[in-house]
Amino acid sequence: MVQSLARIRNIGIMAHIDAGKTTLTERILFYTKKIHKIGEVDDGSATMDFMPQEQERGITITSAATVFNWNNYEIHLIDTPGHVDFTIEVERSLRVLDGVVAVICAVGGVEPQTETVWHQAERYKVPRIAFVNKLDRIGADFYRALSMMRERLGANPTPIQIPFIISDECRGVIDLIRMKALVWDAANQGASYESLEIPDQLIEEAAKARKIMLESAAEQDEELLECYLENDDLDEKQIIEGLRKGTISNRIVPVLCGTALKNMGVQPVIDAIINFLPSPLDIPPIVGINPETGVEETRLPKVKEPLCALAFKVVMDQGRKAVYVRIYSGELLPETEIYNASRKTRERVARLFQMHANKREKIKSATAGSIALVVGLKETRTGDTLTSISNPLILEAVDTYIPVISIAIEPKTRADQEKLLAGLDKIALEDPTFTFSENQETGQLLISGMGELHLEIILDRLSREYNVEVQTGKPQVVYKETISASGTAHVIFDREIHDVRHFGELSLSVEPGSRGQGFTFKVSEKLAAAPPDLITYAENGAREATLAGALAGNEVVDIVVSLDSFGADCSMMSGLGVKVAASQACSEACQKASPALLEPFMNIEVVVPDEFVGEVIADLNMRRGRLEEVIPRGKTAVVKAVSPLANMFGYSTSLRSITQGRGIFTMQYSHYDTKA
C-alpha cells in the first residue's frame, strides 16, 4: 500500500455506450501488470465486465472497481456503464471519485450519454481529463470532437496531444508537452512505444496546438504567465504544473487521443491521471452535518482524524451483503464497531477487502483517501455515512432517480413466490433505481426501473442468480397526476379511537405548481401563533393524500397546498385528528381542482443515414413525438425529438425495419408533462 495520500488517485472512466471505456480500462490494467492478458469486450473476456449479462451483450451494466500501481502511485479505478438505464452507477461513483477520464469517440463525438455523465461530474465538481478514442476508424475527426466538447459540454478542452496521422493512417500521437511523435510497437501489444521526431508535414500543426496549450497552462498561475511572456515558452515541469492547477480547479480539460483497441495512446493516459487529476489532498475537506448539534463540520483527509466514510454501493457478493465505501478521514479496521450516522445504528465491520473486478483481496485496514469493500454491515444502505461512534457526521447522500417504466411479473410456480420476493429484495438493496410493489387493486406484482433494458437485466438476474422463472406482462408507464385549477376544502374529523377522542378541523386550498416543482406546502400568515406541531401534522397529512391521486391512484405532483386556517380552538385538536383532516381536505380539494394525468417524456436521438431521415421523422410523428432538430453529420443525420415513453416501446425493432438495420438511437428521461 502506498502510504502518502499525495500518491493516491481515485478516478473513474465514463462515456457514452460503445465509446471504448472498458477497452481502455483493459489496456490500463495490462500495461500496469494488474492482468497478464488483454481481454476484449466483443468476445466477453474483458476483466471489468464480469457479469454474464455484460459478457453476452458486450456492454457495461454495473460499475466495477479495481486498484493498481503505476510509477509508485496507487490508482483506484471505477469503470462505469455508458447506457442511460444504468445512470445510477455513474452517479454514485462520481459522488466518491476525485477525478474522471471521459472517453469520447472520435467518430461520434459528444453523444447523448456523454452529456449526461459530464453534467453529473460537473454537479459534483469532479475534475476531468478527456481521451478521444477510435482515431483509427473511418470518419474519425479529433478537432470535431474538441469543437463538440466546447459547444455541447461548455468545456474548455486543452489538447496535450494531437493525432499522428500520415496518409489517412493513424500511426500514434504527437506529444505537445515534449514535442515528440509517439509510435507504439504492435509486436508486443503496445506495451512499449518509441519517441520520434515529428515529421515535417506535421510540425506546423503541432507548433500551433502547443502554443494554445502553453497559453492555457500559463493562464493558471501568475508566475507561469510572467515566465511565458518573458520567454515565449515553458519547460515540461512548468507546463504540467499549470495544466494541473487548471484541471483541479475545473477551468480546463486536458485532452489526449489514441485508439485503445489498437493499443495506441494508453500509457500517456495513465501518466495524465497522475500528472493532472487530484489526490485526496488536492480536494476540499469533506463537509457534513453533525446530527447532534446540526452544525456543519469538516473532516481532513488524515488517518488521525475521526473516521468518516460514505457507503456508495451495496452488492450481494457470493450470496452475502457487502458495501463499497469511500473513506474520507480516519481508518477503518476489521473486527471493530462503527456508527451509521444516517440510520443511528451501530454496525460491526467483519472483514475488509480491496476489489479487482469480482476478485477480492483481504486487507488489514483501509485509510483516508481509499476505496474498500466492507463485509458485515447489516443495516447500511447506499448513501449512508459511517463514522466513529464518538464523532458522528452525516454527509450529503447519493442522488437517485425515479423509475419511469413498470412491468407486471408473477412466478411460474407457487413454490417460487417466496424465492421471487427474496430475490427482488436483494436486487432492490443493490440498485436504488429499482423498486417493486404489489398493486392493491389488481394483486399484480409490479417491478419498476429506468428502461426496458434495465428490467430485462433484472429478470435475467432473477433466473440466473436466484433460480426464479417469471412470467411478465406488457410494460407499463409510471404515470403521475397533477391539478390544472384551484380548489378548497374544509374538513372536520371527530372520532373516538380506543377511548381517546381525536379531533381536527381545518381549511386548506390547492393550486397548480410549476412543472417539476413536486409538492410545496404553505401556511397562512393568520396561523403564525398556531402550534408548530399541529402544522407539521397537517403537512404530513396533506403529503400522504398526494401519494394516491383521484384519477388512477398515482402520485400527485407539481401542487401547492396552502393551510388556510384551523377552524376551532387548537387546544382541542390532536395530532392524529389534524393529520387525518388535512389528508381528507387535500384529497377533496384536489378532486375539485381539475385533476390531470402526467406522463414521462423522453429525449430521443436517432443517428440515421440521410436517405432514411424522412421515414424516421414520420414514424416519430406517429408516436406523438415532437421534432426538435435535424443535425447533418457527413452522410448521416442526427434526428432529435421528444416523445412520450408510452409510445416508444418496441422502437428499436421499428427503427431497424425502417432503416434496413442502419439506424441507431438513444433515449433518456426528459420530464413529466400533461398526457394529451
XYZ file of C-alpha atoms in Angstrom:
676
model
C 0.000 0.000 0.000
C 1.213 3.489 -0.838
C 1.435 5.488 2.385
C 1.420 9.068 1.082
C -2.023 10.477 0.225
C -0.327 12.594 -2.451
C 0.386 9.348 -4.299
C -3.218 8.118 -4.361
C -5.704 8.752 -7.177
C -9.399 7.840 -7.047
C -10.618 8.028 -10.622
C -13.432 6.813 -12.849
C -13.801 6.097 -16.549
C -17.035 7.473 -18.036
C -18.564 7.906 -21.503
C -21.428 7.143 -23.875
C -22.081 3.469 -24.578
C -19.559 1.915 -27.016
C -17.055 4.795 -26.789
C -14.404 2.363 -25.539
C -14.312 2.811 -21.740
C -13.888 -0.859 -20.884
C -11.414 -1.394 -23.746
C -9.298 1.471 -22.387
C -9.565 0.111 -18.833
C -8.451 -3.345 -20.011
C -5.282 -1.881 -21.573
C -4.563 0.201 -18.481
C -4.698 -2.959 -16.339
C -2.471 -4.833 -18.795
C 0.238 -2.155 -19.011
C 0.276 -1.696 -15.220
C 0.707 -5.519 -14.920
C -2.535 -5.921 -12.968
C -3.571 -8.514 -15.566
C -1.368 -10.611 -17.853
C -3.641 -10.987 -20.864
C -5.763 -8.410 -22.669
C -9.438 -9.331 -22.712
C -11.860 -7.911 -25.267
C -15.405 -6.609 -24.801
C -16.650 -8.167 -28.054
C -15.707 -11.720 -27.107
C -16.857 -11.363 -23.472
C -13.399 -11.658 -21.923
C -12.941 -8.119 -20.537
C -11.855 -8.208 -16.898
C -14.185 -5.480 -15.634
C -17.274 -6.855 -17.424
C -17.597 -9.950 -15.251
C -21.403 -10.327 -15.151
C -22.756 -12.916 -17.630
C -25.211 -10.290 -18.918
C -22.304 -7.903 -19.643
C -20.288 -10.570 -21.436
C -23.222 -11.618 -23.617
C -24.295 -8.090 -24.585
C -20.845 -6.514 -24.820
C -21.855 -3.588 -22.584
C -21.067 -2.492 -19.034
C -24.044 -2.798 -16.699
C -22.576 -2.324 -13.238
C -19.619 -0.193 -12.167
C -16.594 -2.300 -11.257
C -13.670 -1.239 -9.056
C -10.012 -2.153 -9.129
C -6.710 -0.822 -7.812
C -3.257 -0.871 -9.415
C 0.157 0.785 -9.175
C 1.998 2.900 -11.723
C 5.347 4.572 -11.042
C 4.835 4.172 -7.284
C 1.353 5.736 -7.392
C -1.721 3.849 -6.203
C -4.698 4.298 -8.503
C -8.228 3.258 -7.500
C -10.284 2.993 -10.694
C -14.020 2.526 -11.297
C -15.229 1.568 -14.789
C -18.797 2.879 -15.167
C -21.625 1.936 -17.581
C -22.436 4.062 -20.617
C -26.074 3.059 -21.086
C -28.660 5.537 -19.820
C -30.632 2.804 -17.997
C -27.706 2.410 -15.578
C -27.028 6.097 -14.900
C -27.243 5.500 -11.123
C -23.992 3.517 -11.362
C -22.263 6.613 -12.720
C -23.996 8.902 -10.210
C -22.889 7.038 -7.099
C -19.375 6.530 -8.460
C -18.931 10.235 -9.240
C -20.133 11.057 -5.732
C -16.972 9.494 -4.265
C -14.355 9.958 -7.009
C -11.720 12.699 -7.088
C -11.189 12.727 -10.861
C -12.538 11.302 -14.111
C -11.296 10.219 -17.523
C -14.019 10.980 -20.088
C -13.717 8.791 -23.179
C -15.038 10.415 -26.353
C -15.455 8.588 -29.664
C -13.535 10.349 -32.467
C -16.306 9.360 -34.915
C -19.469 10.010 -32.863
C -18.015 12.920 -30.884
C -20.008 14.071 -27.862
C -23.014 11.716 -27.737
C -26.140 11.965 -25.527
C -24.927 9.905 -22.586
C -21.568 11.726 -22.708
C -23.519 14.905 -21.973
C -25.422 13.219 -19.147
C -22.341 11.883 -17.341
C -20.400 15.101 -17.993
C -23.061 17.184 -16.280
C -23.200 14.671 -13.423
C -19.456 15.198 -12.931
C -19.999 18.950 -13.182
C -22.584 18.837 -10.398
C -20.075 17.177 -8.074
C -17.245 19.467 -9.349
C -15.131 16.443 -10.308
C -12.008 17.405 -12.343
C -11.811 15.723 -15.755
C -9.340 14.797 -18.462
C -10.554 13.509 -21.843
C -9.354 10.735 -24.138
C -10.512 10.953 -27.769
C -10.651 7.290 -28.791
C -11.022 5.343 -32.070
C -8.759 7.552 -34.206
C -8.247 4.537 -36.487
C -11.916 4.468 -37.559
C -13.230 5.852 -40.839
C -14.802 9.247 -40.158
C -12.663 9.937 -37.068
C -12.192 13.678 -36.527
C -10.200 14.800 -33.489
C -10.863 18.516 -33.965
C -14.596 17.996 -34.437
C -14.640 16.154 -31.091
C -12.921 19.178 -29.473
C -15.441 21.532 -31.059
C -18.347 19.422 -29.769
C -16.832 19.472 -26.260
C -16.949 23.263 -26.352
C -20.420 23.530 -27.869
C -22.297 20.702 -26.149
C -20.485 20.414 -22.838
C -19.450 24.024 -22.288
C -15.964 22.658 -21.591
C -12.570 24.247 -22.183
C -10.651 21.387 -23.859
C -6.875 21.828 -23.985
C -5.156 19.242 -26.214
C -1.854 17.974 -24.844
C -1.659 15.561 -27.775
C -2.813 15.612 -31.388
C -3.182 12.623 -33.732
C -0.107 11.440 -35.647
C -1.813 10.717 -38.976
C 0.039 10.171 -42.245
C -1.850 9.328 -45.466
C -5.098 8.835 -43.531
C -3.469 6.217 -41.299
C -3.178 6.708 -37.527
C 0.457 5.943 -36.611
C 0.314 7.166 -32.998
C 0.093 10.551 -31.278
C 2.135 13.737 -31.084
C 3.036 14.724 -27.522
C 2.769 18.528 -27.364
C 4.472 18.805 -23.969
C 7.705 17.147 -25.137
C 7.151 17.780 -28.879
C 7.729 14.165 -29.880
C 5.832 11.707 -32.062
C 4.930 8.579 -30.065
C 4.647 5.318 -32.007
C 3.563 2.063 -30.392
C 5.058 -1.377 -31.029
C 2.322 -3.653 -32.391
C 4.507 -6.734 -31.857
C 4.203 -6.582 -28.040
C 0.554 -5.406 -27.879
C 1.567 -1.783 -27.416
C 3.458 -2.450 -24.168
C 6.263 -0.141 -25.368
C 6.479 2.866 -27.644
C 9.144 4.983 -29.339
C 9.634 8.747 -29.155
C 10.459 10.036 -32.645
C 10.990 13.443 -34.186
C 7.779 14.997 -35.513
C 7.548 14.655 -39.338
C 7.968 17.908 -41.260
C 4.415 17.883 -42.609
C 3.007 17.923 -39.055
C 5.429 20.393 -37.418
C 3.311 23.477 -38.149
C 0.100 21.871 -36.839
C 1.915 20.655 -33.710
C 3.507 24.078 -33.045
C 0.120 25.789 -33.347
C -1.512 23.291 -30.944
C 1.422 23.589 -28.497
C 1.055 27.384 -28.406
C -2.610 27.011 -27.379
C -1.598 24.505 -24.670
C 1.172 26.796 -23.364
C -1.242 29.724 -23.113
C -3.758 27.577 -21.204
C -1.066 26.400 -18.776
C 0.377 29.896 -18.269
C -3.044 31.455 -17.559
C -3.479 29.276 -14.470
C -0.691 30.940 -12.458
C 0.706 34.484 -12.330
C 4.348 33.366 -12.082
C 3.931 30.984 -15.008
C 2.251 33.713 -17.060
C 5.106 36.100 -16.344
C 7.650 33.429 -17.308
C 5.766 32.638 -20.513
C 5.500 36.296 -21.540
C 9.255 36.729 -20.980
C 10.438 33.550 -22.738
C 7.528 32.661 -25.051
C 7.870 29.111 -23.695
C 7.633 26.957 -20.558
C 9.567 23.854 -19.588
C 7.931 20.449 -19.076
C 7.608 20.822 -15.300
C 6.001 24.259 -15.605
C 3.516 23.047 -18.251
C 2.405 20.136 -16.056
C 2.147 22.442 -13.029
C -0.046 24.927 -14.899
C -2.268 22.294 -16.505
C -2.668 20.516 -13.161
C -3.853 23.728 -11.477
C -6.321 24.393 -14.270
C -7.662 20.827 -14.221
C -8.152 20.622 -10.462
C -9.942 23.989 -10.467
C -12.166 22.768 -13.366
C -11.068 25.627 -15.612
C -9.579 23.378 -18.321
C -9.809 19.782 -19.540
C -6.528 18.285 -20.836
C -7.277 16.178 -23.925
C -5.328 13.116 -25.049
C -6.016 10.877 -28.021
C -5.369 7.427 -29.443
C -7.058 4.145 -30.233
C -7.348 1.790 -27.280
C -8.366 -1.228 -29.366
C -5.138 -0.902 -31.406
C -3.137 -0.351 -28.181
C -2.123 3.235 -29.016
C -2.074 6.103 -26.548
C -2.924 4.278 -23.311
C 0.231 4.762 -21.202
C 0.123 8.582 -21.563
C -3.443 8.459 -20.181
C -2.121 6.786 -17.004
C 0.615 9.438 -16.783
C -2.025 12.153 -17.231
C -4.118 10.650 -14.396
C -1.108 11.114 -12.116
C 0.005 14.479 -13.523
C -3.330 16.287 -13.764
C -6.033 14.637 -11.658
C -6.155 15.410 -7.915
C -5.014 13.332 -4.971
C -7.231 13.264 -1.839
C -5.093 16.155 -0.551
C -5.978 18.366 -3.537
C -9.737 18.355 -2.992
C -11.525 20.388 -0.304
C -12.067 18.584 3.040
C -15.376 16.722 3.186
C -18.214 18.684 4.822
C -21.139 17.179 6.736
C -23.727 17.943 9.391
C -23.222 16.884 12.985
C -26.529 15.102 13.789
C -26.288 16.056 17.466
C -25.700 19.805 17.028
C -26.964 20.441 13.489
C -23.744 22.349 12.809
C -21.566 21.908 9.696
C -18.234 20.199 10.330
C -15.294 19.226 8.126
C -13.042 16.193 8.158
C -9.483 16.422 6.860
C -8.101 13.506 4.789
C -5.868 12.276 7.610
C -5.586 8.923 9.345
C -5.583 10.577 12.780
C -8.914 12.342 12.159
C -12.177 10.673 13.333
C -13.473 8.055 10.906
C -15.807 9.367 8.198
C -16.788 7.227 5.203
C -19.612 7.123 2.652
C -21.298 3.855 1.668
C -21.817 4.424 -2.043
C -22.733 0.977 -3.315
C -24.290 -2.195 -1.873
C -23.665 -5.530 -3.615
C -24.637 -9.128 -2.981
C -21.214 -10.761 -3.226
C -21.099 -14.561 -3.108
C -24.579 -14.550 -1.584
C -23.630 -12.132 1.207
C -24.184 -8.417 1.502
C -21.086 -6.270 1.039
C -20.712 -2.484 0.909
C -18.312 -0.325 -1.087
C -17.124 2.650 0.973
C -15.016 5.714 0.268
C -13.035 6.710 3.348
C -12.591 10.461 3.699
C -10.877 10.556 7.091
C -9.610 8.217 9.780
C -9.020 4.495 9.478
C -11.338 1.514 9.064
C -10.276 -1.747 10.720
C -11.752 -5.273 10.682
C -13.440 -6.577 13.829
C -14.342 -3.078 15.033
C -17.598 -1.310 15.798
C -18.577 1.817 13.875
C -21.621 4.106 13.770
C -24.077 4.512 10.888
C -24.947 8.175 11.466
C -27.646 8.154 8.764
C -29.636 5.356 10.460
C -28.476 5.935 14.057
C -27.341 2.320 14.411
C -24.106 0.649 15.383
C -22.504 -1.669 12.841
C -19.698 -4.179 13.079
C -17.015 -4.420 10.411
C -16.250 -8.124 9.918
C -13.697 -8.034 7.105
C -12.181 -5.585 4.613
C -11.264 -6.226 1.001
C -9.688 -4.495 -1.931
C -11.530 -5.389 -5.130
C -10.268 -6.213 -8.597
C -13.496 -6.513 -10.620
C -15.123 -9.544 -8.936
C -11.965 -10.813 -7.216
C -11.243 -9.993 -3.572
C -8.005 -9.359 -1.740
C -8.231 -9.253 2.056
C -6.649 -6.176 3.657
C -5.809 -5.306 7.269
C -7.008 -1.697 7.145
C -8.402 0.989 4.869
C -7.321 4.569 5.459
C -8.332 8.081 4.405
C -8.330 8.511 0.651
C -9.025 4.887 -0.247
C -11.961 2.803 -1.511
C -12.680 -0.578 0.079
C -15.300 -3.320 0.271
C -16.714 -3.976 3.744
C -18.416 -7.205 4.832
C -20.552 -7.361 7.965
C -22.662 -4.182 7.749
C -26.262 -5.346 8.225
C -28.295 -2.107 8.157
C -26.196 0.057 5.833
C -27.690 1.218 2.545
C -26.456 3.269 -0.438
C -25.743 6.841 0.650
C -25.295 6.153 4.390
C -22.485 7.826 6.341
C -20.257 5.642 8.512
C -18.344 7.342 11.320
C -16.675 6.768 14.652
C -19.213 6.373 17.482
C -17.945 9.415 19.380
C -17.769 11.788 16.379
C -20.875 11.338 14.200
C -21.299 13.248 10.957
C -23.813 12.951 8.114
C -22.584 13.562 4.564
C -24.711 14.503 1.566
C -26.385 11.331 0.305
C -26.186 9.932 -3.231
C -28.811 11.294 -5.661
C -31.161 8.655 -7.041
C -33.541 8.596 -9.993
C -37.273 7.950 -10.278
C -38.220 4.745 -12.161
C -40.187 5.508 -15.336
C -41.268 2.069 -16.569
C -43.011 -0.892 -14.903
C -43.992 -4.430 -15.828
C -46.170 -6.948 -14.036
C -44.491 -10.249 -13.124
C -45.517 -13.464 -11.428
C -43.604 -16.656 -10.620
C -44.276 -19.627 -12.894
C -44.903 -21.839 -9.847
C -46.406 -21.068 -6.428
C -43.317 -22.591 -4.813
C -41.210 -19.772 -6.325
C -43.234 -16.958 -4.697
C -41.001 -16.634 -1.616
C -37.811 -17.006 -3.653
C -39.049 -14.279 -6.004
C -39.676 -11.765 -3.217
C -36.327 -12.593 -1.581
C -34.534 -12.088 -4.903
C -36.306 -8.787 -5.578
C -35.416 -7.606 -2.062
C -31.729 -8.263 -2.689
C -31.721 -6.618 -6.123
C -33.526 -3.538 -4.727
C -30.917 -3.365 -1.977
C -28.187 -3.126 -4.630
C -30.000 -0.832 -7.070
C -31.734 2.340 -5.761
C -33.398 2.923 -9.158
C -35.251 -0.403 -8.996
C -38.467 -0.780 -6.993
C -41.208 -3.357 -6.706
C -44.681 -3.236 -5.183
C -47.999 -5.032 -5.191
C -50.949 -3.315 -6.827
C -53.625 -3.400 -4.124
C -56.464 -3.321 -6.643
C -55.268 -5.997 -9.082
C -52.970 -8.024 -6.826
C -50.267 -7.810 -9.511
C -46.600 -7.611 -8.525
C -45.070 -4.658 -10.380
C -41.346 -4.079 -10.893
C -40.179 -0.617 -11.946
C -36.920 0.629 -13.413
C -35.200 3.101 -15.722
C -35.888 1.405 -19.064
C -36.638 -1.794 -20.936
C -33.011 -2.975 -20.821
C -32.828 -2.299 -17.076
C -35.848 -4.522 -16.394
C -34.644 -7.145 -18.880
C -31.368 -7.441 -16.947
C -33.228 -7.742 -13.633
C -35.408 -10.573 -14.976
C -32.285 -12.295 -16.287
C -30.634 -11.976 -12.857
C -33.714 -13.458 -11.158
C -33.349 -16.502 -13.380
C -29.554 -16.938 -13.144
C -28.762 -15.829 -9.612
C -31.949 -16.702 -7.719
C -33.306 -19.599 -9.848
C -36.722 -17.983 -10.236
C -38.550 -18.151 -13.554
C -41.225 -15.498 -14.026
C -43.944 -14.611 -16.480
C -44.183 -10.974 -17.492
C -46.958 -8.673 -18.568
C -46.815 -5.782 -21.001
C -44.553 -2.892 -19.899
C -46.438 -0.130 -18.123
C -45.575 3.525 -17.907
C -45.337 5.098 -14.459
C -47.823 7.971 -14.674
C -48.226 10.794 -12.179
C -51.102 13.163 -11.526
C -51.404 16.904 -11.068
C -54.114 19.565 -10.915
C -54.907 22.214 -13.510
C -57.112 24.538 -11.419
C -57.550 25.654 -7.812
C -59.660 24.001 -5.148
C -60.554 24.434 -1.480
C -61.956 22.204 1.238
C -62.994 22.452 4.869
C -62.982 19.203 6.870
C -63.931 18.293 10.440
C -62.618 14.984 11.727
C -64.017 13.856 15.096
C -63.667 10.253 16.170
C -63.067 8.255 19.332
C -60.400 5.563 18.964
C -59.696 3.282 21.944
C -61.488 5.695 24.278
C -59.382 8.607 23.083
C -61.009 11.469 21.177
C -59.201 12.580 18.018
C -60.409 15.899 16.694
C -59.203 18.090 13.862
C -60.776 20.925 11.891
C -59.068 22.905 9.160
C -59.401 24.586 5.782
C -56.865 24.279 3.029
C -56.565 25.153 -0.651
C -54.630 23.707 -3.550
C -53.328 25.286 -6.753
C -51.094 24.119 -9.622
C -47.344 24.430 -9.142
C -44.755 24.832 -11.876
C -43.765 21.698 -13.788
C -41.124 19.727 -11.909
C -41.817 21.560 -8.618
C -43.173 18.497 -6.779
C -45.023 19.185 -3.519
C -44.998 22.613 -1.848
C -46.681 23.351 1.485
C -47.537 26.895 2.595
C -49.015 28.219 5.827
C -51.244 31.287 6.021
C -49.880 34.275 7.950
C -53.038 34.060 10.103
C -51.614 30.867 11.636
C -48.403 32.475 12.903
C -49.413 31.731 16.503
C -50.620 28.169 15.829
C -48.716 25.289 17.494
C -45.867 24.210 15.146
C -46.515 20.505 15.828
C -50.106 20.801 14.538
C -48.835 22.483 11.376
C -46.365 19.613 10.913
C -49.205 17.086 11.336
C -51.251 18.997 8.758
C -48.353 18.984 6.281
C -47.767 15.245 6.789
C -51.460 14.549 6.234
C -51.527 16.580 3.030
C -48.379 14.854 1.765
C -49.916 11.431 2.393
C -53.005 12.454 0.418
C -50.842 13.246 -2.626
C -49.410 9.708 -2.708
C -52.612 8.467 -4.380
C -54.474 10.795 -6.741
C -58.165 10.870 -7.642
C -57.808 9.747 -11.271
C -55.842 6.492 -11.087
C -54.182 6.363 -7.700
C -50.877 7.824 -8.957
C -48.697 10.258 -7.010
C -49.868 13.878 -7.277
C -47.031 16.294 -8.093
C -46.464 19.935 -9.035
C -49.014 21.067 -6.470
C -49.031 23.905 -3.925
C -51.038 23.136 -0.769
C -51.880 26.094 1.474
C -53.086 25.625 5.062
C -55.542 28.498 5.406
C -56.974 28.107 8.906
C -57.705 25.870 11.864
C -61.445 26.001 12.429
C -61.513 25.515 16.194
C -59.553 26.049 19.368
C -56.164 24.453 18.710
C -56.016 23.104 22.261
C -58.974 20.838 21.457
C -57.222 19.210 18.487
C -54.962 16.151 18.470
C -52.079 15.476 16.088
C -53.800 12.453 14.545
C -57.066 14.368 14.168
C -55.342 17.218 12.325
C -53.375 14.794 10.141
C -56.487 12.888 9.039
C -58.440 16.111 8.490
C -55.617 17.517 6.331
C -55.418 14.300 4.301
C -59.170 14.292 3.646
C -59.235 18.025 2.881
C -56.317 17.744 0.431
C -57.986 14.836 -1.412
C -61.294 16.715 -1.591
C -59.675 19.944 -2.806
C -57.704 18.063 -5.493
C -60.910 16.480 -6.805
C -62.343 19.971 -7.276
C -59.183 21.249 -8.962
C -59.473 19.523 -12.377
C -57.042 16.621 -11.845
C -54.927 15.640 -14.875
C -52.580 12.793 -15.767
C -48.861 13.403 -16.308
C -46.743 11.029 -18.377
C -42.967 10.709 -18.755
C -41.436 12.198 -21.906
C -38.101 11.009 -23.270
C -35.330 12.748 -25.215
C -34.788 10.718 -28.391
C -31.667 10.977 -30.545
C -31.586 8.908 -33.742
C -28.444 8.628 -35.891
C -29.526 7.569 -39.355
C -28.270 7.641 -42.992
C -29.546 10.672 -44.906
C -31.896 8.667 -47.135
C -33.982 7.477 -44.165
C -34.459 10.806 -42.349
C -37.961 11.368 -43.742
C -39.208 7.921 -42.709
C -37.744 8.293 -39.226
C -39.405 11.687 -38.701
C -42.743 10.350 -39.964
C -42.521 7.388 -37.584
C -41.712 9.655 -34.619
C -44.684 11.877 -35.508
C -46.944 8.811 -35.389
C -45.586 8.162 -31.882
C -46.648 11.676 -30.735
C -43.012 12.737 -30.937
C -42.103 16.420 -31.220
C -39.203 17.083 -33.597
C -36.524 19.315 -32.055
C -33.845 19.487 -34.765
C -32.047 17.553 -37.506
C -28.250 17.893 -37.487
C -26.288 16.878 -40.630
C -23.216 14.731 -39.880
C -21.427 13.721 -43.063
C -23.620 11.196 -44.881
C -25.743 10.689 -41.786
C -28.050 12.914 -39.778
C -28.932 13.165 -36.107
C -32.672 13.465 -35.529
C -33.546 14.900 -32.107
C -37.068 14.646 -30.739
C -39.086 14.454 -27.522
C -41.675 11.690 -27.280
C -43.932 10.119 -24.641
C -42.388 6.936 -23.231
C -45.693 5.092 -23.720
C -45.265 5.358 -27.489
C -41.624 4.262 -27.608
C -41.936 0.601 -26.635
C -40.516 -1.620 -29.355
C -38.948 1.344 -31.154
C -35.607 -0.416 -31.708
C -37.343 -3.084 -33.835
C -39.285 -0.466 -35.783
C -36.144 1.607 -36.411
C -34.226 -1.417 -37.688
C -37.077 -2.131 -40.102
C -37.309 1.471 -41.366
C -33.532 1.910 -41.854
C -32.552 -1.597 -43.003
C -30.723 -2.068 -39.710
C -28.536 1.032 -40.190
C -30.154 3.400 -37.690
C -29.246 3.616 -34.002
C -30.953 5.560 -31.252
C -30.560 6.576 -27.630
C -33.359 7.521 -25.262
C -33.213 9.149 -21.858
C -35.747 10.587 -19.432
C -36.584 14.259 -20.006
C -39.581 15.333 -17.916
C -43.178 14.680 -16.921
C -45.906 16.590 -18.746
C -49.661 16.527 -19.266
C -50.992 13.483 -21.084
C -52.628 14.606 -24.311
